[in-house]
């Protein structure tokens, strides 16, 4: 194991660029056309990813964690490079202080087909053009906690395997099935009724009984500022609002998603 541990003495050291100079887009698309990479942060999240079948390729670790919090991860990682160094140098490399002391570069899995993700699903969340990584992570965490079967994202949304989204989700992005949605027609063709979360004159209340009666329901969440595209609202089977008090007209998208997940969860 000792031979696998490399002491970082320079920010130009070969092999460490995946933890510093490469952007999220480069990790995703350029290192390997078929199997890009992502970065998981903290021992707990890394363990969840490994248990979900994601393959580690390199580890960046504060010295104290090598025989501490990361010891079991290192033992299970196989023959991959492990980099360590002074805390200040690691912060210069990554651009932030490692709050949990461990980063792991991992391979992405092939993108699953929509039909496979929705095969046994009855309650689905669609994330439409949400780009805030914190919101993406929070939505996944609520989806996992409240029994949502799958999450679908339009191509204009943030990547769920963004480092911050993974961290905020506490690793639940590895537990909830998800894939990209290219057309709402594809979703409806698989038997799903769609509920757009939006304020319109025709919006029904989230607690309307007709929603819970649907055997397959997908609720569509949009951005806080612009909301959902008008065409998406018009083409949805239902337009839904959350009843609120004190003249509040909307919630943060992650908070709204959690409310919708609870109210429309499987009975």
mmCIF file of N, CA, C and O in Angstrom, residues 9 82 85 121 163 166:
data_model
loop_
_atom_site.group_PDB
_atom_site.id
_atom_site.type_symbol
_atom_site.label_atom_id
_atom_site.label_comp_id
_atom_site.label_asym_id
_atom_site.label_seq_id
_atom_site.Cartn_x
_atom_site.Cartn_y
_atom_site.Cartn_z
ATOM 1 N N UNK A 9 4.522 17.462 -3.906
ATOM 2 C CA UNK A 9 5.501 18.498 -3.555
ATOM 3 C C UNK A 9 5.401 19.693 -4.500
ATOM 4 O O UNK A 9 6.016 20.725 -4.269
ATOM 5 N N UNK A 82 -2.697 7.136 -4.757
ATOM 6 C CA UNK A 82 -3.172 7.884 -3.605
ATOM 7 C C UNK A 82 -2.221 9.049 -3.394
ATOM 8 O O UNK A 82 -1.013 8.847 -3.218
ATOM 9 N N UNK A 85 -0.414 15.314 1.006
ATOM 10 C CA UNK A 85 0.475 16.450 1.127
ATOM 11 C C UNK A 85 0.023 17.352 2.254
ATOM 12 O O UNK A 85 -0.933 17.051 2.970
ATOM 13 N N UNK A 121 -41.209 2.497 -11.969
ATOM 14 C CA UNK A 121 -41.447 3.760 -11.262
ATOM 15 C C UNK A 121 -42.910 4.177 -11.326
ATOM 16 O O UNK A 121 -43.610 3.920 -12.306
ATOM 17 N N UNK A 163 -19.358 18.083 -8.210
ATOM 18 C CA UNK A 163 -18.835 17.833 -6.868
ATOM 19 C C UNK A 163 -19.729 18.407 -5.774
ATOM 20 O O UNK A 163 -20.021 17.739 -4.778
ATOM 21 N N UNK A 166 -23.095 16.540 -5.448
ATOM 22 C CA UNK A 166 -22.884 15.263 -4.758
ATOM 23 C C UNK A 166 -22.783 15.479 -3.260
ATOM 24 O O UNK A 166 -23.409 14.769 -2.461
#
